[in-house]
């Protein structure tokens, strides 16, 4: 007698193959595809998206998935796949195939439109596309919303199961209450941290070389991964033996350096997923927030610490002797943690970072649930930067056009960045009890830290959600107070503020 | 009343999309994918190949294709698509889906096995895979062969419709009769052409820069194309707005330089295909031979001529002042045409090139139709090189493992290379009557030559086969005597031999 799951398996494999192809097209689009390819390749992506839609969302698959959910001999991995499949079906079954396909065709090109608009510093070139994307997103969320459920909650649930507007309002209220004043005190402290040596002329080829070294140092395995260049750094993967990160090279050394450590952190998550889960619907990170917790953990908690750089700062000095030869390790580490009121989220220090996300959370809520219009968005954006960071962008390139996310239809994604930082802080304080965290870093034994995370977080893929990973690992449900504590301890010390 | 073709169109689009995905995976495999990705990505490729198989070869598509072939209101482009579809159905319908899928999975990895074996100079690492591939190829050809038809004829027909073993035997007899002795006379002429300045240390980045310049100079449009690095240079495309070439950089300047012109020639063909044909089954080159005619035309007839280099040799000297600063244009052109008995086909001069293909044609015929075993192949290979080129490879890296083709299951492909040269020579003698060929090159007006070929060859895609392209353009069916004439004129002059 054959099990329903065995019957279902070929359908899952088919969906996986189509999805992997879509991932590859997206990677190619962002890193290599020629300028004029967009529209014709968009046809291909539209059709393959429709195929994926059809592969997951058809009567036979739905029947088998429901039969599976009633079976009681499923392994944990199989049960997780069925659960994810049912989620995907729920997501897709409310959306007519033609609409889904049209939307996919739109977003296959919209990132390019965004990039051109950003390049030209011209919001009006992107606005029509953004309006279309938001209309589709609201339409789709409307199809899917349970009675009384907010559309924005539907979107949030896709990225971070278990975190609704209600819960996020609490989280961001805490940020507003604790971090906004902390940031203000830091800005008004009168303490000047030197970081001029981070700017200058750094040849791309040398940046790439040291970037590869650092990626490998934190554990990125180039026999199972590649690194390329794109406008906005990102990580993607075809499976756990093909993980891809990108970076970009600028005249700020820390920009590519820490973006590489960040993306490598995402990459470690993907490498760490168990072989029996990769290429299945349970073979990705638990959630966007948990993914960001790993990238930001490696970028900030590990990568911006004195202990991390002790064994390898010499390498960096060797690569850039003119810029860093005379800069002491302590001064370098202070510089890469310097807080400042800047416009660009991805270049932000850890402290102001949460405020950049706060801005986006509030704007998304107003765009989806309130009455903020796309045309009014650049002004609303500038107003919030003025309110929380005390600065007002004078152009859209540094303002509302800086992030790729909305051009890809990713609404509800941004909160994950702040949640990820908060997850990471919670994991950090627990790990400090389990091991000599700083001592390991100083001894170059970063692998112990990485293996701990692989063991407790990475390997499970979607077998657990973010809250249960936190509970199993730290013994406690999500608790944002750790994040506030982490930022306070770090920045009060760095800026010599009184501890309160 | 809806036309059968309109009903068929979505099925054709679906097949196109799946095929484009497979092309992208292949490109990615050859240029970028990490070492350990092969097996898991092979799963994906296997599934997508099965999907393609199913997309083309199912009752509904077959019914519609047959209905279309009876319709009399098809446009030429539609009729060509239906014809190509019926060919594809004929090809696939005899092969069980599972076998096709298993074969696709094998060939997704086999190029990697070949590369590793070549790298290790160890034929025994590749032999088992090659045996499997040949068994599949023979099996598939056996399924498809009409009564009395040779298996090798089935394979040849896929690459060069209208050229059977019988016709190719005549062609290669002419090569054996005319070119083998010509090559021998050249080798025994006692004339020494200096080419030491082509060897040396040429930084990859400078080779890349001049390579891009030359590619653009012949008309490769980087807004619709990209260039990357791979073990074996090749060209592929997603459609006529996304054309991709690769090269490799060595310590021989002419190696990357002429491989880029060669691949750019393939690329020009793909760019030139009409917009109403791209992304359809008629939107590729007429045949492999016609494709090679264009790449070899640009590489050799154009690219190795004195007239071509007159306007641009200075650029090359500027790029490599130490190597070429003191080398006269005439000596450079002589050097890149120097005939020699070498082991590597892709590095061969035009004269010996045909002999490299002759070897492969005879071996393929014996592997498929005769009783040559894979294990005996390295020796048989070496024997033929001794017979026709007077040299015997001492290792398999320079011998039987040099080409990627067999690892990809491409049997029947090699003859296209020599046919392509012969097509090109026939086009050349005709074009010389139509225009001041050398004068245009000297004036840097290569675009006139390119546009002539776009007009007469490229734009048609598969609307015409190679013989009808030759007939329409030159007024004559395929005539290999032009090729012999071309080689004789060129090499008798270069080596000061008496004209006979």
Short mmCIF file of C-alpha atoms in Angstrom, two decimals, chain A residues 43 47, chain B residues 3-17 55 61 64-65 68 77-78 81-82 85 275-281:
data_model
loop_
_atom_site.label_atom_id
_atom_site.label_comp_id
_atom_site.label_asym_id
_atom_site.label_seq_id
_atom_site.Cartn_x
_atom_site.Cartn_y
_atom_site.Cartn_z
CA UNK A 43 8.24 36.20 -20.72
CA UNK A 47 5.59 31.25 -17.86
CA UNK B 3 -6.86 28.37 -35.64
CA UNK B 4 -5.04 25.27 -34.47
CA UNK B 5 -1.82 27.30 -34.34
CA UNK B 6 -3.30 29.75 -31.85
CA UNK B 7 -4.26 26.81 -29.67
CA UNK B 8 -0.80 25.38 -30.05
CA UNK B 9 0.99 28.63 -29.15
CA UNK B 10 0.77 28.39 -25.34
CA UNK B 11 2.24 24.88 -25.52
CA UNK B 12 5.10 26.15 -27.66
CA UNK B 13 5.70 29.00 -25.22
CA UNK B 14 5.80 26.54 -22.35
CA UNK B 15 8.38 24.38 -24.12
CA UNK B 16 10.39 27.52 -24.94
CA UNK B 17 10.39 28.64 -21.30
CA UNK B 55 5.66 19.71 -22.84
CA UNK B 61 0.45 18.89 -28.68
CA UNK B 64 -2.50 20.22 -32.60
CA UNK B 65 0.82 20.02 -34.46
CA UNK B 68 -1.45 22.76 -37.99
CA UNK B 77 7.30 31.67 -39.43
CA UNK B 78 4.44 29.59 -38.08
CA UNK B 81 7.75 26.36 -36.01
CA UNK B 82 5.33 23.53 -36.74
CA UNK B 85 8.03 20.93 -33.50
CA UNK B 275 12.19 39.35 -33.47
CA UNK B 276 9.21 37.34 -34.71
CA UNK B 277 11.32 34.18 -34.65
CA UNK B 278 13.26 34.48 -31.39
CA UNK B 279 11.75 32.51 -28.50
CA UNK B 280 10.18 30.14 -31.03
CA UNK B 281 11.28 26.77 -32.31
#
